[in-house]
PDB file of C-alpha atoms and ligand atoms in Angstrom:
ATOM      1  CA  UNK H   1    -124.403 -98.777  54.162  1.00  0.00           C
ATOM      2  CA  UNK H   2    -123.841 -95.061  52.835  1.00  0.00           C
ATOM      3  CA  UNK H   3    -120.259 -94.774  50.842  1.00  0.00           C
ATOM      4  CA  UNK H   4    -119.308 -90.651  50.561  1.00  0.00           C
ATOM      5  CA  UNK H   5    -116.521 -88.666  50.155  1.00  0.00           C
ATOM      6  CA  UNK H   6    -115.116 -87.079  53.489  1.00  0.00           C
ATOM      7  CA  UNK H   7    -112.347 -85.500  54.731  1.00  0.00           C
ATOM      8  CA  UNK H   8    -108.427 -86.831  55.158  1.00  0.00           C
ATOM      9  CA  UNK H   9    -109.047 -85.928  58.800  1.00  0.00           C
ATOM     10  CA  UNK H  10    -112.202 -88.164  58.843  1.00  0.00           C
ATOM     11  CA  UNK H  11    -110.083 -91.340  58.465  1.00  0.00           C
ATOM     12  CA  UNK H  12    -108.043 -90.479  61.705  1.00  0.00           C
ATOM     13  CA  UNK H  13    -110.357 -93.043  63.702  1.00  0.00           C
ATOM     14  CA  UNK H  14    -110.111 -95.640  61.354  1.00  0.00           C
ATOM     15  CA  UNK H  15    -106.718 -95.312  59.899  1.00  0.00           C
ATOM     16  CA  UNK H  16    -105.697 -95.266  63.950  1.00  0.00           C
ATOM     17  CA  UNK H  17    -107.273 -98.149  64.816  1.00  0.00           C
ATOM     18  CA  UNK H  18    -106.582-100.402  62.437  1.00  0.00           C
ATOM     19  CA  UNK H  19    -103.555 -99.318  60.798  1.00  0.00           C
ATOM     20  CA  UNK H  20    -101.328 -97.390  63.235  1.00  0.00           C
ATOM     21  CA  UNK H  21    -102.926 -98.900  66.086  1.00  0.00           C
ATOM     22  CA  UNK H  22    -100.845 -98.227  69.574  1.00  0.00           C
ATOM     23  CA  UNK H  23     -98.791 -95.298  67.736  1.00  0.00           C
ATOM     24  CA  UNK H  24     -99.373 -91.638  67.876  1.00  0.00           C
ATOM     25  CA  UNK H  25    -102.266 -90.088  66.077  1.00  0.00           C
ATOM     26  CA  UNK H  26    -100.160 -87.900  64.138  1.00  0.00           C
ATOM     27  CA  UNK H  27     -98.654 -91.219  62.108  1.00  0.00           C
ATOM     28  CA  UNK H  28    -102.258 -91.238  61.053  1.00  0.00           C
ATOM     29  CA  UNK H  29    -101.460 -88.124  58.650  1.00  0.00           C
ATOM     30  CA  UNK H  30    -100.326 -89.120  55.508  1.00  0.00           C
ATOM     31  CA  UNK H  31     -97.940 -87.046  52.747  1.00  0.00           C
ATOM     32  CA  UNK H  32    -100.542 -85.350  50.282  1.00  0.00           C
ATOM     33  CA  UNK H  33    -103.543 -86.122  52.164  1.00  0.00           C
ATOM     34  CA  UNK H  34    -104.739 -82.620  51.553  1.00  0.00           C
ATOM     35  CA  UNK H  35    -103.584 -81.830  47.769  1.00  0.00           C
ATOM     36  CA  UNK H  36    -106.114 -81.144  45.515  1.00  0.00           C
ATOM     37  CA  UNK H  37    -105.537 -84.825  43.016  1.00  0.00           C
ATOM     38  CA  UNK H  38    -106.269 -86.374  46.649  1.00  0.00           C
ATOM     39  CA  UNK H  39    -109.685 -88.322  47.808  1.00  0.00           C
ATOM     40  CA  UNK H  40    -110.985 -89.998  50.432  1.00  0.00           C
ATOM     41  CA  UNK H  41    -114.114 -92.321  50.820  1.00  0.00           C
ATOM     42  CA  UNK H  42    -115.399 -93.851  53.803  1.00  0.00           C
ATOM     43  CA  UNK H  43    -118.074 -96.571  54.635  1.00  0.00           C
ATOM     44  CA  UNK H  44    -120.568 -95.776  56.798  1.00  0.00           C
ATOM     45  CA  UNK H  45    -123.060 -98.023  58.702  1.00  0.00           C
ATOM     46  CA  UNK H  46    -125.948 -96.245  60.964  1.00  0.00           C
ATOM     47  CA  UNK H  47    -123.539 -92.985  60.715  1.00  0.00           C
ATOM     48  CA  UNK H  48    -120.494 -95.025  62.001  1.00  0.00           C
ATOM     49  CA  UNK H  49    -117.144 -94.913  59.807  1.00  0.00           C
ATOM     50  CA  UNK H  50    -116.510 -98.246  59.473  1.00  0.00           C
ATOM     51  CA  UNK H  51    -113.950 -98.427  55.984  1.00  0.00           C
ATOM     52  CA  UNK H  52    -111.795 -96.037  54.533  1.00  0.00           C
ATOM     53  CA  UNK H  53    -109.671 -96.042  51.185  1.00  0.00           C
ATOM     54  CA  UNK H  54    -107.481 -93.106  49.752  1.00  0.00           C
ATOM     55  CA  UNK H  55    -106.225 -92.217  46.758  1.00  0.00           C
ATOM     56  CA  UNK H  56    -103.263 -90.015  45.762  1.00  0.00           C
ATOM     57  CA  UNK H  57    -101.989 -89.117  42.457  1.00  0.00           C
ATOM     58  CA  UNK H  58     -98.669 -90.437  42.748  1.00  0.00           C
ATOM     59  CA  UNK H  59     -96.334 -92.179  39.731  1.00  0.00           C
ATOM     60  CA  UNK H  60     -94.484 -95.070  40.932  1.00  0.00           C
ATOM     61  CA  UNK H  61     -91.155 -95.608  38.757  1.00  0.00           C
ATOM     62  CA  UNK H  62     -91.860 -98.660  38.474  1.00  0.00           C
ATOM     63  CA  UNK H  63     -94.393 -98.264  35.886  1.00  0.00           C
ATOM     64  CA  UNK H  64     -94.287 -96.316  32.579  1.00  0.00           C
ATOM     65  CA  UNK H  65     -98.085 -95.509  32.504  1.00  0.00           C
ATOM     66  CA  UNK H  66     -98.489 -91.525  32.345  1.00  0.00           C
ATOM     67  CA  UNK H  67    -101.930 -90.937  34.610  1.00  0.00           C
ATOM     68  CA  UNK H  68    -101.260 -93.030  37.772  1.00  0.00           C
ATOM     69  CA  UNK H  69    -103.104 -93.223  40.997  1.00  0.00           C
ATOM     70  CA  UNK H  70    -102.071 -94.631  44.162  1.00  0.00           C
ATOM     71  CA  UNK H  71    -104.027 -96.268  47.233  1.00  0.00           C
ATOM     72  CA  UNK H  72    -103.716 -95.856  50.483  1.00  0.00           C
ATOM     73  CA  UNK H  73    -104.972 -95.903  53.783  1.00  0.00           C
ATOM     74  CA  UNK H  74    -107.063 -99.245  53.122  1.00  0.00           C
ATOM     75  CA  UNK H  75    -108.868-100.311  56.352  1.00  0.00           C
ATOM     76  CA  UNK H  76    -111.997-101.712  57.340  1.00  0.00           C
ATOM     77  CA  UNK H  77    -112.693-102.212  61.521  1.00  0.00           C
ATOM     78  CA  UNK H  78    -112.418-105.339  62.564  1.00  0.00           C
ATOM     79  CA  UNK H  79    -115.653-106.679  63.212  1.00  0.00           C
ATOM     80  CA  UNK H  80    -116.748-105.778  59.842  1.00  0.00           C
ATOM     81  CA  UNK H  81    -113.814-107.478  57.668  1.00  0.00           C
ATOM     82  CA  UNK H  82    -114.674-110.096  55.573  1.00  0.00           C
ATOM     83  CA  UNK H  83    -118.356-108.754  55.071  1.00  0.00           C
ATOM     84  CA  UNK H  84    -117.020-107.138  51.423  1.00  0.00           C
ATOM     85  CA  UNK H  85    -117.265-104.181  52.445  1.00  0.00           C
ATOM     86  CA  UNK H  86    -113.290-103.758  51.266  1.00  0.00           C
ATOM     87  CA  UNK H  87    -114.058-104.923  48.038  1.00  0.00           C
ATOM     88  CA  UNK H  88    -116.415-102.127  47.794  1.00  0.00           C
ATOM     89  CA  UNK H  89    -114.541 -99.507  49.219  1.00  0.00           C
ATOM     90  CA  UNK H  90    -111.832-100.326  46.530  1.00  0.00           C
ATOM     91  CA  UNK H  91    -114.040-100.742  43.613  1.00  0.00           C
ATOM     92  CA  UNK H  92    -115.334 -96.873  44.400  1.00  0.00           C
ATOM     93  CA  UNK H  93    -111.986 -96.131  44.209  1.00  0.00           C
ATOM     94  CA  UNK H  94    -111.540 -98.162  40.815  1.00  0.00           C
ATOM     95  CA  UNK H  95    -114.728 -95.970  39.649  1.00  0.00           C
ATOM     96  CA  UNK H  96    -113.190 -92.795  40.832  1.00  0.00           C
ATOM     97  CA  UNK H  97    -110.195 -92.975  38.851  1.00  0.00           C
ATOM     98  CA  UNK H  98    -111.556 -94.710  35.614  1.00  0.00           C
ATOM     99  CA  UNK H  99    -113.401 -91.172  35.375  1.00  0.00           C
ATOM    100  CA  UNK H 100    -110.025 -89.650  35.740  1.00  0.00           C
ATOM    101  CA  UNK H 101    -108.824 -91.154  32.932  1.00  0.00           C
ATOM    102  CA  UNK H 102    -106.598 -93.401  34.971  1.00  0.00           C
ATOM    103  CA  UNK H 103    -103.808 -95.710  32.873  1.00  0.00           C
ATOM    104  CA  UNK H 104    -102.833 -97.547  36.134  1.00  0.00           C
ATOM    105  CA  UNK H 105    -103.551 -97.894  40.039  1.00  0.00           C
ATOM    106  CA  UNK H 106    -100.571 -99.249  42.272  1.00  0.00           C
ATOM    107  CA  UNK H 107    -100.034 -99.309  45.801  1.00  0.00           C
ATOM    108  CA  UNK H 108     -97.743-100.782  48.178  1.00  0.00           C
ATOM    109  CA  UNK H 109     -99.843-103.810  49.728  1.00  0.00           C
ATOM    110  CA  UNK H 110     -99.230-105.465  53.271  1.00  0.00           C
ATOM    111  CA  UNK H 111     -98.475-109.156  53.070  1.00  0.00           C
ATOM    112  CA  UNK H 112    -101.456-110.128  54.606  1.00  0.00           C
ATOM    113  CA  UNK H 113    -103.788-108.169  52.446  1.00  0.00           C
ATOM    114  CA  UNK H 114    -102.244-109.507  48.804  1.00  0.00           C
ATOM    115  CA  UNK H 115    -104.439-112.258  48.668  1.00  0.00           C
ATOM    116  CA  UNK H 116    -107.270-109.871  49.112  1.00  0.00           C
ATOM    117  CA  UNK H 117    -106.337-107.685  46.585  1.00  0.00           C
ATOM    118  CA  UNK H 118    -104.967-110.658  43.916  1.00  0.00           C
ATOM    119  CA  UNK H 119    -109.068-111.345  44.490  1.00  0.00           C
ATOM    120  CA  UNK H 120    -109.689-108.046  43.058  1.00  0.00           C
ATOM    121  CA  UNK H 121    -107.396-108.377  39.964  1.00  0.00           C
ATOM    122  CA  UNK H 122    -104.498-106.461  41.378  1.00  0.00           C
ATOM    123  CA  UNK H 123    -100.875-108.526  40.318  1.00  0.00           C
ATOM    124  CA  UNK H 124     -97.740-108.249  42.576  1.00  0.00           C
ATOM    125  CA  UNK H 125     -94.559-106.884  41.341  1.00  0.00           C
ATOM    126  CA  UNK H 126     -91.043-107.221  42.212  1.00  0.00           C
ATOM    127  CA  UNK H 127     -89.732-108.718  45.521  1.00  0.00           C
ATOM    128  CA  UNK H 128     -91.533-108.130  49.526  1.00  0.00           C
ATOM    129  CA  UNK H 129     -89.980-105.107  51.263  1.00  0.00           C
ATOM    130  CA  UNK H 130     -89.992-103.980  54.826  1.00  0.00           C
ATOM    131  CA  UNK H 131     -91.512-100.374  55.807  1.00  0.00           C
ATOM    132  CA  UNK H 132     -90.465 -99.724  58.914  1.00  0.00           C
ATOM    133  CA  UNK H 133     -92.627 -99.728  61.620  1.00  0.00           C
ATOM    134  CA  UNK H 134     -95.317-101.190  59.541  1.00  0.00           C
ATOM    135  CA  UNK H 135     -94.143-104.330  58.195  1.00  0.00           C
ATOM    136  CA  UNK H 136     -93.599-106.736  55.090  1.00  0.00           C
ATOM    137  CA  UNK H 137     -95.031-105.161  51.598  1.00  0.00           C
ATOM    138  CA  UNK H 138     -95.532-106.225  48.084  1.00  0.00           C
ATOM    139  CA  UNK H 139     -96.301-103.636  45.200  1.00  0.00           C
ATOM    140  CA  UNK H 140     -98.998-104.845  43.519  1.00  0.00           C
ATOM    141  CA  UNK H 141    -101.061-102.708  40.506  1.00  0.00           C
ATOM    142  CA  UNK H 142    -103.234-103.059  38.186  1.00  0.00           C
ATOM    143  CA  UNK H 143    -103.540-101.673  34.206  1.00  0.00           C
ATOM    144  CA  UNK H 144    -106.750-100.144  33.404  1.00  0.00           C
ATOM    145  CA  UNK H 145    -108.598-100.828  30.067  1.00  0.00           C
ATOM    146  CA  UNK H 146    -109.553 -97.663  28.118  1.00  0.00           C
ATOM    147  CA  UNK H 147    -112.421 -98.345  26.409  1.00  0.00           C
TER     148      UNK H 147
HETATM  149  C1  COA U  21    -107.669-106.089  53.757  1.00  0.00           C
HETATM  150  C2  COA U  21    -109.179-105.615  54.173  1.00  0.00           C
HETATM  151  C3  COA U  21    -108.945-103.939  54.059  1.00  0.00           C
HETATM  152  C4  COA U  21    -109.894-106.585  53.333  1.00  0.00           C
HETATM  153  O1  COA U  21    -111.474-106.195  53.585  1.00  0.00           O
HETATM  154  P1  COA U  21    -112.330-106.497  53.932  1.00  0.00           P
HETATM  155  O2  COA U  21    -113.808-105.950  53.861  1.00  0.00           O
HETATM  156  O3  COA U  21    -112.062-107.881  55.165  1.00  0.00           O
HETATM  157  O4  COA U  21    -112.208-107.658  52.556  1.00  0.00           O
HETATM  158  P2  COA U  21    -113.769-108.313  51.440  1.00  0.00           P
HETATM  159  O5  COA U  21    -114.400-108.950  52.458  1.00  0.00           O
HETATM  160  O6  COA U  21    -114.152-106.826  51.020  1.00  0.00           O
HETATM  161  O7  COA U  21    -113.111-109.634  50.965  1.00  0.00           O
HETATM  162  C5  COA U  21    -113.324-109.442  49.810  1.00  0.00           C
HETATM  163  C6  COA U  21    -112.673-111.032  49.306  1.00  0.00           C
HETATM  164  O8  COA U  21    -111.450-110.673  49.552  1.00  0.00           O
HETATM  165  C7  COA U  21    -111.158-112.150  50.502  1.00  0.00           C
HETATM  166  N1  COA U  21    -110.546-111.692  51.480  1.00  0.00           N
HETATM  167  C8  COA U  21    -110.418-110.621  52.311  1.00  0.00           C
HETATM  168  N2  COA U  21    -109.410-110.679  53.123  1.00  0.00           N
HETATM  169  C9  COA U  21    -108.476-111.441  52.957  1.00  0.00           C
HETATM  170  C10 COA U  21    -106.796-112.030  53.402  1.00  0.00           C
HETATM  171  N3  COA U  21    -106.318-111.325  54.214  1.00  0.00           N
HETATM  172  N4  COA U  21    -106.744-113.154  52.766  1.00  0.00           N
HETATM  173  C11 COA U  21    -107.144-114.119  52.253  1.00  0.00           C
HETATM  174  N5  COA U  21    -108.396-113.460  51.316  1.00  0.00           N
HETATM  175  C12 COA U  21    -108.890-112.443  51.996  1.00  0.00           C
HETATM  176  C13 COA U  21    -112.239-112.300  51.155  1.00  0.00           C
HETATM  177  O9  COA U  21    -112.411-113.755  51.584  1.00  0.00           O
HETATM  178  C14 COA U  21    -113.444-112.121  50.139  1.00  0.00           C
HETATM  179  O10 COA U  21    -113.530-113.194  49.020  1.00  0.00           O
HETATM  180  P3  COA U  21    -114.538-113.701  48.416  1.00  0.00           P
HETATM  181  O11 COA U  21    -114.865-112.735  46.759  1.00  0.00           O
HETATM  182  O12 COA U  21    -114.468-114.952  47.796  1.00  0.00           O
HETATM  183  O13 COA U  21    -115.731-113.679  49.119  1.00  0.00           O
HETATM  184  C15 COA U  21    -109.619-105.789  55.611  1.00  0.00           C
HETATM  185  O14 COA U  21    -109.503-106.786  56.369  1.00  0.00           O
HETATM  186  C16 COA U  21    -108.331-104.764  56.623  1.00  0.00           C
HETATM  187  O15 COA U  21    -108.569-103.748  56.831  1.00  0.00           O
HETATM  188  N6  COA U  21    -107.575-105.420  57.266  1.00  0.00           N
HETATM  189  C17 COA U  21    -106.445-104.912  58.252  1.00  0.00           C
HETATM  190  C18 COA U  21    -105.992-103.400  57.572  1.00  0.00           C
HETATM  191  C19 COA U  21    -105.292-103.880  56.080  1.00  0.00           C
HETATM  192  O16 COA U  21    -104.196-105.049  56.177  1.00  0.00           O
HETATM  193  N7  COA U  21    -105.324-103.014  54.948  1.00  0.00           N
HETATM  194  C20 COA U  21    -104.465-102.927  54.082  1.00  0.00           C
HETATM  195  C21 COA U  21    -103.607-102.473  53.641  1.00  0.00           C
HETATM  196  S1  COA U  21    -102.244-102.491  52.449  1.00  0.00           S
END
């Protein structure tokens, strides 16, 4: 297993397969993907990309914290799900945000992924909402304690 920083375009095969299946490849490009504060991590097994996560410096007005980061594009190939790879990717993203002195990490979670994030200490806020063509989501967050 190897977890490393990757370019936004490298995430596309897994984004497409897991998050945008059957949709045009252009839908795998997210706004801000190549901003200087955006970072993408990939998890490789035998040089095959099996999981991805992206972190954007993005403030959500639901929260008052100044230094917020948003997780997006969290995905593990289906055959590798349930092996704690997702948890490993979130942990790596959190470490990265902590190093950048973040106060809060947030994201819009697919309804089916909410229990996964709850296990990792995230909390939902507000009612569910529909993201067209993707499905029902909940906003979730975790405040980061400063040591
Ligand atoms: C959601 C996803 C990223 C989780 O990654 P994963 O590698 O399968 O999850 P892990 O094996 O690291 O799971 C960590 C813990 O959460 C639990 N968990 C994972 N997915 C879960 C789910 N859908 N419902 C309930 N529990 C779940 C696991 O059982 C594990 O529990 P444990 O600590 O008691 O063993 C992955 O399943 C995935 O890519 N799903 C499809 C795309 C998606 O929904 N992405 C999220 C978009 S917001």
